Short mmCIF file of C-alpha atoms in Angstrom, two decimals:
data_model
loop_
_atom_site.label_atom_id
_atom_site.label_comp_id
_atom_site.label_asym_id
_atom_site.label_seq_id
_atom_site.Cartn_x
_atom_site.Cartn_y
_atom_site.Cartn_z
CA MET A 775 72.56 127.73 176.29
CA ALA A 776 70.69 125.40 173.96
CA GLN A 777 71.91 121.79 173.83
CA GLY A 778 71.22 119.20 171.13
CA THR A 779 71.58 118.47 167.44
CA VAL A 780 73.28 121.26 165.50
CA TYR A 781 73.56 119.51 162.13
CA ASP A 782 71.97 116.33 160.75
CA ASN A 783 72.63 115.05 157.21
CA GLY A 784 69.68 112.65 157.26
CA PRO A 785 68.98 109.07 158.31
CA VAL A 786 70.96 105.94 157.47
CA ASN A 787 70.48 104.33 154.07
CA GLY A 788 72.54 101.18 154.61
CA GLN A 789 71.76 99.52 151.29
CA VAL A 790 73.50 101.51 148.53
CA ASP A 791 77.18 102.20 149.21
CA ALA A 792 79.72 103.16 151.89
CA TRP A 793 83.20 104.64 151.91
CA THR A 794 86.33 103.38 153.66
CA ILE A 795 87.55 105.62 156.50
CA ASN A 796 90.73 103.74 157.50
CA PHE A 797 93.82 102.19 155.85
CA GLY A 798 94.77 105.57 154.37
CA PHE A 799 91.30 106.51 153.12
CA ALA A 800 89.40 109.57 154.35
CA VAL A 801 85.99 111.10 153.67
CA SER A 802 85.10 114.75 154.21
CA ASP A 803 81.55 116.20 154.35
CA THR A 804 80.38 119.79 154.68
CA PHE A 805 78.09 121.01 157.45
CA HIS A 806 76.48 124.35 158.31
CA LEU A 807 75.96 125.99 161.69
CA THR A 808 73.28 128.64 162.17
CA GLY A 809 74.81 130.18 165.31
CA SER A 810 77.70 130.06 167.76
CA THR A 811 78.21 126.42 168.75
CA THR A 812 80.55 124.27 170.80
CA LEU A 813 80.62 120.78 169.28
CA SER A 814 80.64 117.85 171.70
CA ASP A 815 79.17 114.73 170.03
CA ILE A 816 79.24 112.87 166.73
CA SER A 817 77.02 110.07 165.52
CA PHE A 818 77.45 108.41 162.13
CA TRP A 819 76.39 105.18 160.43
CA ALA A 820 79.01 102.65 159.36
CA TRP A 821 79.19 99.30 157.58
CA VAL A 822 81.09 96.77 159.69
CA GLU A 823 82.16 93.19 159.03
CA PRO A 824 79.68 90.86 160.80
CA GLY A 825 80.61 90.48 164.45
CA ASP A 826 83.20 93.28 164.39
CA THR A 827 82.96 96.48 166.44
CA ALA A 828 84.19 99.98 165.63
CA THR A 829 86.32 101.30 168.49
CA SER A 830 87.57 104.76 167.42
CA VAL A 831 87.85 107.25 164.58
CA GLU A 832 89.91 110.36 163.93
CA VAL A 833 87.65 113.40 163.65
CA ALA A 834 88.96 116.56 161.98
CA ILE A 835 87.13 119.86 161.49
CA SER A 836 88.11 122.69 159.17
CA SER A 837 86.79 125.95 157.82
CA ALA A 838 89.32 126.08 155.00
CA GLY A 839 88.30 123.08 152.89
CA TYR A 840 88.01 119.33 152.60
CA PHE A 841 90.42 117.17 154.67
CA GLY A 842 91.58 120.14 156.77
CA ASN A 843 92.06 119.98 160.52
CA GLU A 844 92.98 123.49 161.64
CA LEU A 845 89.97 123.83 163.99
CA PHE A 846 89.96 120.36 165.57
CA ASP A 847 91.76 117.03 165.20
CA GLY A 848 91.34 114.20 167.66
CA THR A 849 90.73 110.50 168.10
CA VAL A 850 87.21 109.81 169.35
CA SER A 851 86.23 106.57 171.11
CA LEU A 852 83.06 105.01 169.69
CA ALA A 853 80.07 103.16 171.11
CA GLN A 854 78.26 100.92 168.60
CA SER A 855 74.47 100.39 168.62
CA ASN A 856 71.31 99.85 166.56
CA CYS A 857 72.94 97.36 164.17
CA PHE A 858 71.11 95.62 161.33
CA SER A 859 72.27 93.44 158.43
CA ASN A 860 72.16 94.82 154.89
CA ASN A 861 71.80 93.13 151.50
CA PHE A 862 75.62 93.01 151.09
CA GLY A 863 76.13 90.96 154.26
CA PHE A 864 77.52 93.80 156.41
CA ASP A 865 76.33 94.92 159.80
CA VAL A 866 75.19 98.55 159.52
CA CYS A 867 75.63 100.24 162.90
CA GLN A 868 75.30 103.62 164.54
CA GLU A 869 78.68 104.80 165.86
CA SER A 870 78.60 107.48 168.55
CA GLY A 871 81.27 109.36 170.47
CA ASN A 872 81.84 112.57 172.38
CA PHE A 873 84.77 114.96 172.37
CA SER A 874 85.80 118.40 173.56
CA GLY A 875 85.16 120.08 170.26
CA PRO A 876 85.86 123.57 169.04
CA SER A 877 83.67 126.62 169.57
CA LEU A 878 82.54 127.78 166.14
CA GLY A 879 80.58 130.70 164.78
CA ALA A 880 77.76 130.51 162.27
CA GLY A 881 78.96 129.36 158.85
CA ASN A 882 80.09 126.46 156.69
CA TYR A 883 82.59 123.84 157.84
CA TYR A 884 84.13 120.50 156.84
CA LEU A 885 84.03 117.26 158.85
CA THR A 886 86.61 114.56 158.00
CA LEU A 887 86.58 110.97 159.28
CA GLU A 888 89.72 108.84 158.90
CA ASN A 889 92.03 106.37 160.70
CA ALA A 890 89.09 104.40 162.09
CA ALA A 891 89.81 101.30 164.14
CA THR A 892 87.78 98.15 164.77
CA SER A 893 88.26 95.39 167.34
CA ALA A 894 89.18 92.87 164.61
CA GLY A 895 91.26 95.27 162.50
CA ASN A 896 88.87 95.28 159.53
CA PRO A 897 87.95 98.15 157.22
CA LEU A 898 85.20 100.51 158.41
CA TYR A 899 82.89 102.11 155.85
CA TRP A 900 80.92 105.35 156.30
CA ASP A 901 77.33 104.90 155.03
CA GLU A 902 76.37 106.91 151.95
CA ASN A 903 72.89 108.42 152.21
CA SER A 904 73.23 111.38 149.77
CA GLY A 905 71.60 113.56 152.43
CA VAL A 906 68.15 112.15 151.64
CA GLY A 907 65.71 113.17 154.38
CA CYS A 908 68.01 115.76 155.95
CA GLN A 909 66.34 118.68 157.74
CA SER A 910 69.23 120.95 158.73
CA ASN A 911 70.13 124.30 157.18
CA GLY A 912 72.76 123.80 154.49
CA CYS A 913 71.95 120.15 153.87
CA PRO A 914 72.55 117.93 152.06
CA SER A 915 76.28 117.92 152.62
CA SER A 916 78.76 118.01 149.78
CA ALA A 917 81.41 115.31 150.13
CA GLN A 918 84.80 114.20 148.88
CA GLU A 919 86.88 111.04 149.20
CA ASN A 920 90.64 111.62 149.39
CA THR A 921 91.54 109.46 146.36
CA LEU A 922 88.47 109.92 144.13
CA GLY A 923 87.24 113.46 144.70
CA THR A 924 83.52 114.27 144.73
CA ILE A 925 81.16 111.59 146.07
CA PRO A 926 77.59 111.57 147.46
CA SER A 927 77.37 112.61 151.12
CA GLU A 928 77.13 110.41 154.24
CA ALA A 929 74.85 109.78 157.23
CA PHE A 930 75.97 111.75 160.30
CA THR A 931 74.76 114.00 163.12
CA LEU A 932 76.72 116.60 165.09
CA SER A 933 75.54 117.77 168.51
CA GLY A 934 76.66 120.44 170.92
CA SER A 935 75.67 123.56 172.77
CA GLY A 936 74.92 126.88 171.17
CA THR A 937 74.06 130.39 172.20
CA THR A 938 71.12 132.28 170.81
CA THR A 939 71.04 135.95 169.83
CA THR A 940 67.63 136.57 171.43
CA SER A 941 67.75 139.38 173.99
CA THR A 942 65.37 139.82 176.91
CA THR A 943 64.24 142.93 178.74
CA THR A 944 64.12 142.84 182.52
CA SER A 945 61.02 144.19 184.21
CA GLY A 946 61.21 147.75 185.45
CA THR A 947 63.50 149.07 182.71
CA THR A 948 62.66 152.34 181.01
CA PRO A 949 62.02 152.19 177.24
CA GLU A 950 64.38 154.18 175.07
CA PRO A 951 63.06 157.55 173.81
CA SER A 952 62.83 156.26 170.25
CA SER A 953 60.53 153.46 171.44
CA ILE A 954 58.28 155.95 173.23
CA MET A 955 58.09 158.14 170.11
CA LEU A 956 57.17 155.16 167.95
CA PHE A 957 54.48 154.14 170.43
CA GLY A 958 53.12 157.70 170.55
CA SER A 959 53.04 158.07 166.77
CA GLY A 960 51.24 154.72 166.51
CA ILE A 961 48.55 155.90 168.94
CA LEU A 962 48.10 159.18 167.00
CA GLY A 963 47.87 157.24 163.72
CA LEU A 964 45.25 154.91 165.19
CA ALA A 965 43.23 157.88 166.45
CA GLY A 966 43.33 159.40 162.97
CA VAL A 967 42.08 156.19 161.37
CA LEU A 968 39.24 155.88 163.91
CA ARG A 969 38.31 159.54 163.36
CA ARG A 970 38.08 159.03 159.59
CA LYS A 971 35.89 155.95 160.08
CA LEU A 972 33.58 157.62 162.59
CA PHE A 973 33.01 160.82 160.68
#
């Protein structure tokens, strides 16, 4: 089992725009998985009123389209860190939480954040980064806001555990006949090449 980041839509921007993910507003971003994965952690960047703290967010995951939740839907408690002030007077903070997420195969999916809560009851805004600097397969994400439609994508990372398709051979096993034939034909071909070069 390999553990770690399975999708990253790039680093925080913090200075351009952000989208409300509470008070009836929701934002949905695509992500791609390259292999079988069990999701367990989310980290995203949010704009918060100065001095406020994000406490939770509803996380939904779908394979059918934006704002779906048929694969997972749950409220995730958040820990806030790495805050800095932006040019609009907001605190921009990394929000992280873990959850018992779904086991998913390779493919394209949709992550929705909504119904966020803060300690002071203020709006929480998901940072727009347009996927600049992302390194994952399938990035940058495509995104939608539930009242406006298509928007630039947001800063987030999904982590979990995944299985690889690499197989290993234990010592002492006998090669299959086809492998032996390939090896033998390779040796004969090499001998023929050497013979032509020597004579």
